């Protein structure tokens, strides 16, 4: 995927997250200085900005072998990695860097959703889902049903959670208890078969142009539901 297109998309998503957070902060009832209802969107913007900076650095420096030779190798005294008898050049370093950053982005994005859902659940009903300590699956189901949004967002979250789980295994789905799952999302069917690589197409396209914008919309919709938006303050424990 063209790096400039990705950087532009991340910039739009960052600005959109800040705008939503500021709008909620100005209009929310009973707000706390670190209220999760708007802090959620500032946290999203922070993650998007960090990933955007990574891609800018990649476009400006990391695509050039000369940068690695002059800065990475010469200035900082590093070396090309050697696996067996094969020297791995800068393309391998960039590939590894992409992989680590992608895992990090997915993990942090999931953490923002998970933390928010647990806080929203405890705010609505302090005793629900074992006081908000159940598995994310149970928390997600309870909250979406309570807000009458399960049909709207269940497939999105199920796909994202499975994507998060498979990314650890280089895209391989591992689940002996549920050896085959299919999820329909935006007109496409994604199949998860035990011990097989999942075919996502372009991971960047799916994650940044489809899943992330939908997650931002979902979180805005949830926060602006009356029971949360007009309810008590929800301080971010972090």
mmCIF file of C-alpha atoms in Angstrom:
data_model
loop_
_atom_site.group_PDB
_atom_site.id
_atom_site.type_symbol
_atom_site.label_atom_id
_atom_site.label_comp_id
_atom_site.label_asym_id
_atom_site.label_seq_id
_atom_site.Cartn_x
_atom_site.Cartn_y
_atom_site.Cartn_z
ATOM 1 C CA UNK A 1 0.000 0.000 0.000
ATOM 2 C CA UNK A 2 1.162 3.540 -0.804
ATOM 3 C CA UNK A 3 2.724 5.042 2.327
ATOM 4 C CA UNK A 4 1.358 8.524 1.644
ATOM 5 C CA UNK A 5 -2.211 7.228 1.452
ATOM 6 C CA UNK A 6 -1.788 5.438 4.757
ATOM 7 C CA UNK A 7 -0.281 8.502 6.434
ATOM 8 C CA UNK A 8 -3.166 10.654 5.145
ATOM 9 C CA UNK A 9 -5.709 8.137 6.484
ATOM 10 C CA UNK A 10 -4.049 7.991 9.896
ATOM 11 C CA UNK A 11 -3.995 11.789 10.008
ATOM 12 C CA UNK A 12 -7.737 11.930 9.261
ATOM 13 C CA UNK A 13 -8.493 9.322 11.921
ATOM 14 C CA UNK A 14 -6.331 11.143 14.478
ATOM 15 C CA UNK A 15 -8.116 14.456 13.832
ATOM 16 C CA UNK A 16 -11.502 12.755 13.897
ATOM 17 C CA UNK A 17 -10.717 11.163 17.274
ATOM 18 C CA UNK A 18 -9.632 14.500 18.766
ATOM 19 C CA UNK A 19 -12.732 16.231 17.408
ATOM 20 C CA UNK A 20 -15.035 13.602 18.926
ATOM 21 C CA UNK A 21 -13.207 13.759 22.262
ATOM 22 C CA UNK A 22 -13.387 17.556 22.384
ATOM 23 C CA UNK A 23 -17.070 17.564 21.423
ATOM 24 C CA UNK A 24 -17.910 15.068 24.164
ATOM 25 C CA UNK A 25 -15.789 16.932 26.704
ATOM 26 C CA UNK A 26 -17.672 20.169 26.015
ATOM 27 C CA UNK A 27 -21.148 18.635 26.166
ATOM 28 C CA UNK A 28 -20.970 15.723 28.588
ATOM 29 C CA UNK A 29 -22.782 15.672 31.913
ATOM 30 C CA UNK A 30 -20.997 15.321 35.267
ATOM 31 C CA UNK A 31 -17.557 15.130 33.728
ATOM 32 C CA UNK A 32 -14.306 14.266 35.507
ATOM 33 C CA UNK A 33 -10.999 15.808 34.386
ATOM 34 C CA UNK A 34 -9.900 12.374 33.114
ATOM 35 C CA UNK A 35 -13.329 11.062 32.191
ATOM 36 C CA UNK A 36 -13.015 7.932 30.081
ATOM 37 C CA UNK A 37 -15.945 9.083 27.956
ATOM 38 C CA UNK A 38 -13.703 11.607 26.206
ATOM 39 C CA UNK A 39 -10.284 10.261 27.259
ATOM 40 C CA UNK A 40 -11.042 7.196 25.111
ATOM 41 C CA UNK A 41 -10.826 9.336 21.979
ATOM 42 C CA UNK A 42 -7.723 11.203 23.081
ATOM 43 C CA UNK A 43 -6.099 7.803 23.724
ATOM 44 C CA UNK A 44 -7.112 6.680 20.236
ATOM 45 C CA UNK A 45 -5.638 9.842 18.733
ATOM 46 C CA UNK A 46 -2.371 9.238 20.583
ATOM 47 C CA UNK A 47 -2.065 5.727 19.155
ATOM 48 C CA UNK A 48 -2.950 6.865 15.643
ATOM 49 C CA UNK A 49 -0.436 9.726 15.809
ATOM 50 C CA UNK A 50 2.325 7.413 17.007
ATOM 51 C CA UNK A 51 1.707 4.988 14.180
ATOM 52 C CA UNK A 52 1.526 7.878 11.701
ATOM 53 C CA UNK A 53 4.950 9.099 12.879
ATOM 54 C CA UNK A 54 6.334 5.608 12.337
ATOM 55 C CA UNK A 55 5.151 5.587 8.725
ATOM 56 C CA UNK A 56 6.541 9.079 8.145
ATOM 57 C CA UNK A 57 9.918 7.947 9.472
ATOM 58 C CA UNK A 58 9.728 4.896 7.258
ATOM 59 C CA UNK A 59 9.005 7.005 4.160
ATOM 60 C CA UNK A 60 11.734 9.555 4.997
ATOM 61 C CA UNK A 61 14.509 7.254 6.201
ATOM 62 C CA UNK A 62 13.889 3.537 6.551
ATOM 63 C CA UNK A 63 13.166 2.903 2.872
ATOM 64 C CA UNK A 64 16.698 4.027 2.052
ATOM 65 C CA UNK A 65 19.511 1.497 2.443
ATOM 66 C CA UNK A 66 21.922 4.445 2.722
ATOM 67 C CA UNK A 67 20.294 5.515 5.997
ATOM 68 C CA UNK A 68 20.927 2.092 7.461
ATOM 69 C CA UNK A 69 24.525 2.081 6.254
ATOM 70 C CA UNK A 70 25.370 5.622 7.351
ATOM 71 C CA UNK A 71 23.310 5.879 10.550
ATOM 72 C CA UNK A 72 22.330 2.429 11.801
ATOM 73 C CA UNK A 73 25.573 0.635 10.936
ATOM 74 C CA UNK A 74 28.269 3.354 10.959
ATOM 75 C CA UNK A 75 27.080 5.982 13.435
ATOM 76 C CA UNK A 76 25.495 3.634 15.970
ATOM 77 C CA UNK A 77 27.733 0.617 15.457
ATOM 78 C CA UNK A 78 24.939 -1.828 14.703
ATOM 79 C CA UNK A 79 25.111 -4.783 12.317
ATOM 80 C CA UNK A 80 22.926 -6.667 9.861
ATOM 81 C CA UNK A 81 21.295 -9.667 11.578
ATOM 82 C CA UNK A 82 22.649 -13.055 10.554
ATOM 83 C CA UNK A 83 20.357 -16.085 10.597
ATOM 84 C CA UNK A 84 22.284 -19.275 9.915
ATOM 85 C CA UNK A 85 24.748 -18.242 7.242
ATOM 86 C CA UNK A 86 22.459 -15.664 5.650
ATOM 87 C CA UNK A 87 22.921 -11.910 6.226
ATOM 88 C CA UNK A 88 19.593 -10.133 6.540
ATOM 89 C CA UNK A 89 19.600 -6.704 4.901
ATOM 90 C CA UNK A 90 17.485 -3.596 5.582
ATOM 91 C CA UNK A 91 14.409 -5.009 3.846
ATOM 92 C CA UNK A 92 14.229 -7.732 6.485
ATOM 93 C CA UNK A 93 14.661 -5.150 9.263
ATOM 94 C CA UNK A 94 11.789 -3.121 7.823
ATOM 95 C CA UNK A 95 9.625 -6.223 7.508
ATOM 96 C CA UNK A 96 10.287 -7.137 11.140
ATOM 97 C CA UNK A 97 9.630 -3.545 12.233
ATOM 98 C CA UNK A 98 6.290 -3.543 10.371
ATOM 99 C CA UNK A 99 5.313 -6.792 12.083
ATOM 100 C CA UNK A 100 6.126 -5.526 15.577
ATOM 101 C CA UNK A 101 4.346 -2.208 14.997
ATOM 102 C CA UNK A 102 1.257 -3.949 13.614
ATOM 103 C CA UNK A 103 1.048 -6.245 16.637
ATOM 104 C CA UNK A 104 1.546 -3.265 18.949
ATOM 105 C CA UNK A 105 -1.172 -1.219 17.242
ATOM 106 C CA UNK A 106 -3.714 -4.046 17.397
ATOM 107 C CA UNK A 107 -2.908 -4.780 21.040
ATOM 108 C CA UNK A 108 -3.194 -1.151 22.164
ATOM 109 C CA UNK A 109 -6.390 -0.624 20.179
ATOM 110 C CA UNK A 110 -7.896 -3.723 21.772
ATOM 111 C CA UNK A 111 -6.780 -2.530 25.211
ATOM 112 C CA UNK A 112 -8.613 0.790 24.723
ATOM 113 C CA UNK A 113 -11.819 -1.045 23.771
ATOM 114 C CA UNK A 114 -11.490 -3.619 26.550
ATOM 115 C CA UNK A 115 -10.826 -1.029 29.259
ATOM 116 C CA UNK A 116 -13.663 1.229 28.097
ATOM 117 C CA UNK A 117 -16.195 -1.603 27.863
ATOM 118 C CA UNK A 118 -15.382 -2.772 31.398
ATOM 119 C CA UNK A 119 -15.736 0.742 32.810
ATOM 120 C CA UNK A 120 -19.016 1.330 30.943
ATOM 121 C CA UNK A 121 -20.366 -2.011 32.182
ATOM 122 C CA UNK A 122 -19.486 -1.296 35.829
ATOM 123 C CA UNK A 123 -21.006 2.170 35.549
ATOM 124 C CA UNK A 124 -24.314 0.815 34.256
ATOM 125 C CA UNK A 125 -24.405 -2.112 36.688
ATOM 126 C CA UNK A 126 -21.556 -2.537 39.231
ATOM 127 C CA UNK A 127 -22.460 -6.207 39.727
ATOM 128 C CA UNK A 128 -22.720 -7.204 36.066
ATOM 129 C CA UNK A 129 -20.261 -9.691 34.536
ATOM 130 C CA UNK A 130 -18.656 -10.520 37.864
ATOM 131 C CA UNK A 131 -18.183 -6.813 38.633
ATOM 132 C CA UNK A 132 -16.711 -6.210 35.189
ATOM 133 C CA UNK A 133 -13.962 -8.824 35.508
ATOM 134 C CA UNK A 134 -15.361 -11.487 33.147
ATOM 135 C CA UNK A 135 -13.814 -12.336 29.792
ATOM 136 C CA UNK A 136 -13.990 -9.659 27.129
ATOM 137 C CA UNK A 137 -16.439 -11.855 25.192
ATOM 138 C CA UNK A 138 -18.929 -11.796 28.091
ATOM 139 C CA UNK A 139 -18.386 -8.084 28.745
ATOM 140 C CA UNK A 140 -18.890 -7.280 25.062
ATOM 141 C CA UNK A 141 -22.077 -9.348 24.814
ATOM 142 C CA UNK A 142 -23.574 -7.865 27.987
ATOM 143 C CA UNK A 143 -22.827 -4.245 27.093
ATOM 144 C CA UNK A 144 -23.982 -4.442 23.474
ATOM 145 C CA UNK A 145 -27.211 -6.191 24.491
ATOM 146 C CA UNK A 146 -27.819 -3.643 27.271
ATOM 147 C CA UNK A 147 -27.402 -0.781 24.790
ATOM 148 C CA UNK A 148 -29.314 -2.605 22.036
ATOM 149 C CA UNK A 149 -26.281 -2.466 19.733
ATOM 150 C CA UNK A 150 -25.275 -6.124 19.455
ATOM 151 C CA UNK A 151 -26.575 -6.591 15.902
ATOM 152 C CA UNK A 152 -24.793 -3.402 14.829
ATOM 153 C CA UNK A 153 -21.309 -4.117 16.201
ATOM 154 C CA UNK A 154 -21.004 -7.827 17.025
ATOM 155 C CA UNK A 155 -19.397 -8.881 13.729
ATOM 156 C CA UNK A 156 -16.964 -5.952 13.814
ATOM 157 C CA UNK A 157 -15.727 -6.848 17.291
ATOM 158 C CA UNK A 158 -15.650 -10.584 16.675
ATOM 159 C CA UNK A 159 -13.516 -10.080 13.555
ATOM 160 C CA UNK A 160 -11.174 -7.673 15.327
ATOM 161 C CA UNK A 161 -10.714 -9.999 18.319
ATOM 162 C CA UNK A 162 -9.961 -12.963 16.044
ATOM 163 C CA UNK A 163 -7.528 -10.805 14.071
ATOM 164 C CA UNK A 164 -5.822 -9.881 17.337
ATOM 165 C CA UNK A 165 -5.599 -13.554 18.347
ATOM 166 C CA UNK A 166 -4.158 -14.743 15.029
ATOM 167 C CA UNK A 167 -1.571 -11.966 14.672
ATOM 168 C CA UNK A 168 0.491 -13.651 17.409
ATOM 169 C CA UNK A 169 0.772 -16.769 15.247
ATOM 170 C CA UNK A 170 1.832 -15.034 12.013
ATOM 171 C CA UNK A 171 -1.779 -15.051 10.849
ATOM 172 C CA UNK A 172 -2.538 -18.681 11.726
ATOM 173 C CA UNK A 173 -5.848 -19.408 13.477
ATOM 174 C CA UNK A 174 -5.451 -21.853 16.383
ATOM 175 C CA UNK A 175 -8.567 -23.091 18.156
ATOM 176 C CA UNK A 176 -9.231 -26.781 18.740
ATOM 177 C CA UNK A 177 -12.623 -26.136 20.382
ATOM 178 C CA UNK A 178 -13.900 -23.962 17.510
ATOM 179 C CA UNK A 179 -12.000 -25.368 14.507
ATOM 180 C CA UNK A 180 -13.934 -23.292 11.980
ATOM 181 C CA UNK A 181 -15.519 -19.859 12.208
ATOM 182 C CA UNK A 182 -16.810 -17.526 9.517
ATOM 183 C CA UNK A 183 -17.525 -13.830 9.941
ATOM 184 C CA UNK A 184 -19.195 -11.558 7.409
ATOM 185 C CA UNK A 185 -17.972 -7.959 7.444
ATOM 186 C CA UNK A 186 -18.536 -5.234 4.859
ATOM 187 C CA UNK A 187 -19.683 -7.711 2.234
ATOM 188 C CA UNK A 188 -16.722 -10.070 2.684
ATOM 189 C CA UNK A 189 -16.612 -13.417 4.442
ATOM 190 C CA UNK A 190 -13.528 -14.154 6.552
ATOM 191 C CA UNK A 191 -12.908 -17.826 7.311
ATOM 192 C CA UNK A 192 -10.947 -19.013 10.333
ATOM 193 C CA UNK A 193 -9.898 -22.670 10.152
ATOM 194 C CA UNK A 194 -7.785 -24.320 12.799
ATOM 195 C CA UNK A 195 -4.053 -24.376 11.997
ATOM 196 C CA UNK A 196 -4.514 -22.458 8.747
ATOM 197 C CA UNK A 197 -3.412 -18.971 7.708
ATOM 198 C CA UNK A 198 -6.327 -16.530 7.582
ATOM 199 C CA UNK A 199 -6.713 -14.666 4.288
ATOM 200 C CA UNK A 200 -7.300 -11.031 5.215
ATOM 201 C CA UNK A 201 -6.208 -9.535 1.908
ATOM 202 C CA UNK A 202 -4.325 -6.322 2.705
ATOM 203 C CA UNK A 203 -3.979 -6.167 6.489
ATOM 204 C CA UNK A 204 -3.338 -2.405 6.378
ATOM 205 C CA UNK A 205 -6.408 -1.795 4.198
ATOM 206 C CA UNK A 206 -8.621 -3.879 6.479
ATOM 207 C CA UNK A 207 -7.247 -2.467 9.715
ATOM 208 C CA UNK A 208 -6.830 1.246 8.975
ATOM 209 C CA UNK A 209 -9.428 1.941 6.274
ATOM 210 C CA UNK A 210 -12.201 -0.338 7.530
ATOM 211 C CA UNK A 211 -11.909 -1.662 11.089
ATOM 212 C CA UNK A 212 -10.397 1.381 12.818
ATOM 213 C CA UNK A 213 -12.902 3.933 11.418
ATOM 214 C CA UNK A 214 -15.742 1.595 12.410
ATOM 215 C CA UNK A 215 -14.321 1.170 15.913
ATOM 216 C CA UNK A 216 -14.152 4.959 16.332
ATOM 217 C CA UNK A 217 -17.788 5.247 15.199
ATOM 218 C CA UNK A 218 -18.816 2.409 17.517
ATOM 219 C CA UNK A 219 -17.153 3.969 20.565
ATOM 220 C CA UNK A 220 -18.713 7.354 19.792
ATOM 221 C CA UNK A 221 -22.138 5.742 19.443
ATOM 222 C CA UNK A 222 -21.741 3.866 22.733
ATOM 223 C CA UNK A 223 -20.485 6.867 24.692
ATOM 224 C CA UNK A 224 -23.312 9.039 23.333
ATOM 225 C CA UNK A 225 -25.998 6.561 24.405
ATOM 226 C CA UNK A 226 -28.141 8.251 27.051
ATOM 227 C CA UNK A 227 -27.306 5.884 29.892
ATOM 228 C CA UNK A 228 -23.578 6.609 29.533
ATOM 229 C CA UNK A 229 -23.572 10.170 28.184
ATOM 230 C CA UNK A 230 -26.002 11.493 30.796
ATOM 231 C CA UNK A 231 -24.777 9.272 33.604
ATOM 232 C CA UNK A 232 -22.161 9.846 36.307
ATOM 233 C CA UNK A 233 -18.518 10.655 35.570
ATOM 234 C CA UNK A 234 -16.312 7.688 34.657
ATOM 235 C CA UNK A 235 -12.704 8.478 35.687
ATOM 236 C CA UNK A 236 -9.962 6.750 33.737
ATOM 237 C CA UNK A 237 -8.159 4.669 36.409
ATOM 238 C CA UNK A 238 -4.865 5.103 34.528
#
